[in-house]
Tab-separated table of C-alpha atoms in Angstrom:
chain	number	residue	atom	x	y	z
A	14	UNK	CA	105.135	100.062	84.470
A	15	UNK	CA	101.418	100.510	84.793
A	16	UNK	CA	99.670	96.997	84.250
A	17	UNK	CA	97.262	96.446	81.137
A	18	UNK	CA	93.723	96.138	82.071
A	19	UNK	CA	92.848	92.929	81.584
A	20	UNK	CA	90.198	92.248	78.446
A	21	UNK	CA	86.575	92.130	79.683
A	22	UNK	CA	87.301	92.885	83.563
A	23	UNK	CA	83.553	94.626	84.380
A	24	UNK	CA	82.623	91.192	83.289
A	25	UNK	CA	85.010	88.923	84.593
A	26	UNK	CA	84.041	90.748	88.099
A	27	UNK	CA	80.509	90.666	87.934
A	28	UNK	CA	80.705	86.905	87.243
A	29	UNK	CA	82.703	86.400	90.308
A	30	UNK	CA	79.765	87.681	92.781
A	31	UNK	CA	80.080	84.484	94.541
A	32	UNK	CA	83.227	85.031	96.141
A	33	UNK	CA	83.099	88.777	96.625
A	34	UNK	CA	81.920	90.777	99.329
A	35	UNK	CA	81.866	93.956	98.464
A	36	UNK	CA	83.632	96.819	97.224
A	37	UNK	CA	85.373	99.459	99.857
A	38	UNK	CA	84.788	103.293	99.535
A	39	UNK	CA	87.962	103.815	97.316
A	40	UNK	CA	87.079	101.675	94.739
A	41	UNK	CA	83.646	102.772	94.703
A	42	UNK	CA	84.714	106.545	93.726
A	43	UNK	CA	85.854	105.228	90.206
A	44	UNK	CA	82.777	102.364	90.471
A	45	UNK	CA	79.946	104.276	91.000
A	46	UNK	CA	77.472	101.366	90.150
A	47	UNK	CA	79.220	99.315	92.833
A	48	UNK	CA	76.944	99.230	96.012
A	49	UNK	CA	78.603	99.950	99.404
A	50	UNK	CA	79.255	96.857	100.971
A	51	UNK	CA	77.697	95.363	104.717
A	52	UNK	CA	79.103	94.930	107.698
A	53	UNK	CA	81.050	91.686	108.317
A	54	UNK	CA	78.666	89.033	109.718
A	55	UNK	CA	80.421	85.884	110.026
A	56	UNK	CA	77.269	83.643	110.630
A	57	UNK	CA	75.453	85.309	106.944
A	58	UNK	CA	78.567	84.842	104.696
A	59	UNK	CA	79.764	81.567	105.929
A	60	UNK	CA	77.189	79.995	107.763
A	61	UNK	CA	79.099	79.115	110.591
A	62	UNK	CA	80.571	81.107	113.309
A	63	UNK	CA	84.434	79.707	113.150
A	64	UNK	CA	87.413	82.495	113.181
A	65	UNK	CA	88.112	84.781	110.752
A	66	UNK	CA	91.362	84.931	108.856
A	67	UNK	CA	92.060	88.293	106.704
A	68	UNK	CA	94.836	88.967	104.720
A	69	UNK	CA	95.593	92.630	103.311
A	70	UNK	CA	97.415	92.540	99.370
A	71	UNK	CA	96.166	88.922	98.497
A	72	UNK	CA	97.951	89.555	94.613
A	73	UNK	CA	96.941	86.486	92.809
A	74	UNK	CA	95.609	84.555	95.734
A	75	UNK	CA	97.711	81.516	95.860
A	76	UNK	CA	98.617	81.946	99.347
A	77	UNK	CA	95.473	82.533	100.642
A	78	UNK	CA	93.779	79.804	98.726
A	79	UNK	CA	96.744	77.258	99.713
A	80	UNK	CA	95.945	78.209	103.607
A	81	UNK	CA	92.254	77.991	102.949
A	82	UNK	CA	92.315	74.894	101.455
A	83	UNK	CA	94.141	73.158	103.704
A	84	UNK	CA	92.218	74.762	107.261
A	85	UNK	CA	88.510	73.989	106.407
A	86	UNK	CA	87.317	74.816	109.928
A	87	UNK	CA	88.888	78.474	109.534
A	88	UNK	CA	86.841	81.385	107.627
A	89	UNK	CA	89.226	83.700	105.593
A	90	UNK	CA	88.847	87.141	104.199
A	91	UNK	CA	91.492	88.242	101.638
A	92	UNK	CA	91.664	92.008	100.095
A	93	UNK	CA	93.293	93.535	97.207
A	94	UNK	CA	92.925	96.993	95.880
A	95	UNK	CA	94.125	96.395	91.911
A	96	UNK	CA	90.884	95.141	90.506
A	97	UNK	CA	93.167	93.731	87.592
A	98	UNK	CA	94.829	91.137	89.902
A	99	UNK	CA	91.927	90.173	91.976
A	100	UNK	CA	89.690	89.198	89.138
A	101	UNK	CA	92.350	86.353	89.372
A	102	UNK	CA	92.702	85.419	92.877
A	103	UNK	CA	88.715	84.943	92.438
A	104	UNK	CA	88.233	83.349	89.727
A	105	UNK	CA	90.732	80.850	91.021
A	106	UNK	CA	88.473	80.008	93.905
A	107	UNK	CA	85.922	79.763	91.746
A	108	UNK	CA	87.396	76.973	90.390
A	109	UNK	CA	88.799	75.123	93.171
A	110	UNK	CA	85.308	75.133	94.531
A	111	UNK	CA	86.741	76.269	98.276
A	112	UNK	CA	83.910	77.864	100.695
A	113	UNK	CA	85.821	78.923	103.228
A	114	UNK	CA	87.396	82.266	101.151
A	115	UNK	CA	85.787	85.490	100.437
A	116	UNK	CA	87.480	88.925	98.610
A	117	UNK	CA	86.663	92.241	99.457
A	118	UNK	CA	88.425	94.862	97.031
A	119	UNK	CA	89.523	97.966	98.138
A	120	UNK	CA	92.626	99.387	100.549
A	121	UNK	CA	93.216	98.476	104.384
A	122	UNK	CA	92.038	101.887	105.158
A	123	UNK	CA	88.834	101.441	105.190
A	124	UNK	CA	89.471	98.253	106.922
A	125	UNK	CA	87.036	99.307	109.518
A	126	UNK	CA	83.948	99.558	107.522
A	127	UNK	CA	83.723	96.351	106.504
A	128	UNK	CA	84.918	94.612	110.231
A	129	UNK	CA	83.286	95.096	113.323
A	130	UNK	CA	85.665	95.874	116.399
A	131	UNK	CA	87.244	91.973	117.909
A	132	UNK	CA	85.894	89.956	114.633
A	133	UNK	CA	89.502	89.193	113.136
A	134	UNK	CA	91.343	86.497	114.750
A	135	UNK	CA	94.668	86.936	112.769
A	136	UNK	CA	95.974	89.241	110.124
A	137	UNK	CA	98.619	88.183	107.462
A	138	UNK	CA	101.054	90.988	105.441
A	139	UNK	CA	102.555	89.528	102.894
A	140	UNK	CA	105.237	91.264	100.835
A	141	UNK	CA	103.280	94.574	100.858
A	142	UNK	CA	104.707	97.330	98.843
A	143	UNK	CA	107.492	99.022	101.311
A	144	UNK	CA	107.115	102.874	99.947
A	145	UNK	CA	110.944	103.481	100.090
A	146	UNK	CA	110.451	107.451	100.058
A	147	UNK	CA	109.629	108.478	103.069
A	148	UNK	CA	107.345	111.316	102.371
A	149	UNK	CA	105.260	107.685	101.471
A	150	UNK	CA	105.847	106.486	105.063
A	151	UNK	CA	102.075	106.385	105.957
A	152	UNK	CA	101.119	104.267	103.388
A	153	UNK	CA	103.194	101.404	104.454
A	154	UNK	CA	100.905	98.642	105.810
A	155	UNK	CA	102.803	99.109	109.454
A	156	UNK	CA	102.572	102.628	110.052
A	157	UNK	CA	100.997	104.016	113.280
A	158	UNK	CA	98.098	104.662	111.205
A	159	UNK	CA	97.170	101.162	110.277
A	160	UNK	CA	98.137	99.250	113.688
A	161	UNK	CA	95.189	101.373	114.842
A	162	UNK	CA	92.954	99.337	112.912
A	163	UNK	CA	94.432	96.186	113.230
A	164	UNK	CA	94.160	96.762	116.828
A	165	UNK	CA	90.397	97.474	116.602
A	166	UNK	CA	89.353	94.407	114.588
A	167	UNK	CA	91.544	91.688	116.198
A	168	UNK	CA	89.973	89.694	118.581
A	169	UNK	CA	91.790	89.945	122.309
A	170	UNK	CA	94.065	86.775	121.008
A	171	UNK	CA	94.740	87.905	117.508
A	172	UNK	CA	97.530	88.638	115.852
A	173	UNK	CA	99.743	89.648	113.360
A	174	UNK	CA	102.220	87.465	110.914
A	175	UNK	CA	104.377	89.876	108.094
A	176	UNK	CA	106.517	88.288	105.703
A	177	UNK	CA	109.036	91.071	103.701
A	178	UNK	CA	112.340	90.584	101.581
A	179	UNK	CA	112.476	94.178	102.658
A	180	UNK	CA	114.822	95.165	105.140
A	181	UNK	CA	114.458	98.661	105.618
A	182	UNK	CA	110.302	97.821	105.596
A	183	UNK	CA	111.039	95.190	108.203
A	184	UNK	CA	113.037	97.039	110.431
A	185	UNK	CA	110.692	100.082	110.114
A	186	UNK	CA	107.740	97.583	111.620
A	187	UNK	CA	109.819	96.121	114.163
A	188	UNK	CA	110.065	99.817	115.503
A	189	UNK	CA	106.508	100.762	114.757
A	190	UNK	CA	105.532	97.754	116.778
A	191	UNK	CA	107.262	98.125	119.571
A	192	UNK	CA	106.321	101.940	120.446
A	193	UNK	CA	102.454	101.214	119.838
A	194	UNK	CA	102.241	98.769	122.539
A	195	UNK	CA	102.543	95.457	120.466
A	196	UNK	CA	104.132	92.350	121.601
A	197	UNK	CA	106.829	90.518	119.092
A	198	UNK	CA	107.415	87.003	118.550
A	199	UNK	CA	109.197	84.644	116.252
A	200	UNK	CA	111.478	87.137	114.829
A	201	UNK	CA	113.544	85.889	112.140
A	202	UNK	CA	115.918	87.185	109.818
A	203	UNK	CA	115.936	84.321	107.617
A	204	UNK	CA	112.602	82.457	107.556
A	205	UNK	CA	113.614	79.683	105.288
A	206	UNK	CA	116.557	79.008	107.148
A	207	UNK	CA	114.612	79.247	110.753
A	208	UNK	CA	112.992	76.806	112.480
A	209	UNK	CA	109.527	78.199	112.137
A	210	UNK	CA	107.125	76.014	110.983
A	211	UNK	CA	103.755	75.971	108.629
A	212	UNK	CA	105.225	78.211	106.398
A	213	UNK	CA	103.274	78.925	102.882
A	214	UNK	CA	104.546	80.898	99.993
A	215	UNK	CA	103.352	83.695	98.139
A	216	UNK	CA	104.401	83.727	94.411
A	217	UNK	CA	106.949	86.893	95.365
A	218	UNK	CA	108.192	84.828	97.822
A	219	UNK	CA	109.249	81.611	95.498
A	220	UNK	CA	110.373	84.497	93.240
A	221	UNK	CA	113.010	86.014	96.104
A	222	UNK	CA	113.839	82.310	97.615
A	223	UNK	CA	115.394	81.069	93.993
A	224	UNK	CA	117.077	84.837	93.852
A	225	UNK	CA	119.008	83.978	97.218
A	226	UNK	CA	117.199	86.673	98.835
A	227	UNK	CA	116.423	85.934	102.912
A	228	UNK	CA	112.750	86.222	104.080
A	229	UNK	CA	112.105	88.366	106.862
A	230	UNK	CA	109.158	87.359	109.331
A	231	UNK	CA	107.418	88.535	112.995
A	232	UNK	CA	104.342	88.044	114.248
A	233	UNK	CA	103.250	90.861	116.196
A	234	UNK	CA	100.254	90.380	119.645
A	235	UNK	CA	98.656	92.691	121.522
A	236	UNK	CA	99.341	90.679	124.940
């Protein structure tokens, strides 16, 4: 079911200048007025020069908010491409006042435009959408495709973490992983049950824990 657009977005996004960054070619076909965005510069946006944290399909933004709020000294970049559910991961940080979080809106493929090559320390993939068909296979966040440009933003010592209740998604990035030269780590079937620690949830997350569903998690180097 298609979502309602939310009363009074244009506004609602406009207001939230603050926290955004920009607005990535896609969205910019159907938002003409929008103005294409600038580079990344860590030292202009944040006035500091401390890593840089991205994740790709923020939804509401608790996660990302939760994890900025409680690493101050870490900078962190969060995009979404539905312009209906980022109006509320930003006007959240808005409120909570946190400086250490910006949004760009828009889809990972044009990841590279915004990010210069090594500025991204780690990446996080949180229950992205798995594309079951798959004649949809290169839209799924760990296709060949993408890795590509994950590979050219991370820094040398960056990394991946992806958190599914997807199987079929999980097991399909375990194998795209492995035959594109990336190292795996912390592999777990079960997260919850696991003893990896420092674990945050999403809202889809909470939603699968209570259904008994198990959490699948990797985090995925290039060394």
């Amino acid at each position: 079911m298609r979502m309602r657009k939310k009363r009074h977005l244009e506004e609602r996004l406009e207001q939230c200048g603050d926290v955004c960054l920009g607005w990535l070619p896609d969205y910019i076909a159907e938002q003409r007025e929008r103005p294409i965005i600038e580079p990344f510069d860590n030292e202009r946006i944040f006035g500091n020069n401390n890593p840089v944290h991205l994740e790709i399909g923020c939804g509401k933004g608790r996660f990302i908010q939760q994890t900025a709020e409680q690493n101050p000294d870490i900078n962190f970049i969060a995009l979404e491409q539905t312009a209906n559910v980022l109006v509320t991961a930003m006007e959240r940080t808005q409120k909570s006042g946190i400086k250490n979080l910006k949004y760009y809106a828009g889809k990972a493929e044009y990841l590279e435009k915004a990010f210069t090559p090594q500025s991204v320390q780690r990446i996080y993939l949180n229950f992205s959408c798995p594309y079951p068909k798959e004649s949809y296979a290169k839209h799924r966040l760990t296709h060949p495709l993408f890795l590509n440009i994950y590979r050219s933003i991370l820094t040398e010592d960056g990394y991946i973490k992806q958190k599914t209740d997807n199987q079929r998604l999980f097991e399909f990035s375990v194998e795209n992983f492995s035959q594109n030269g990336w190292y795996l780590r912390n592999v777990s079937l079960d997260l919850h049950n696991s003893k990896i620690a420092g674990n945050i949830m999403t809202e889809y997350e909470e939603r699968f824990t209570e259904m008994g569903l198990p959490i699948y998690y990797l985090e995925a180097c290039l060394r």
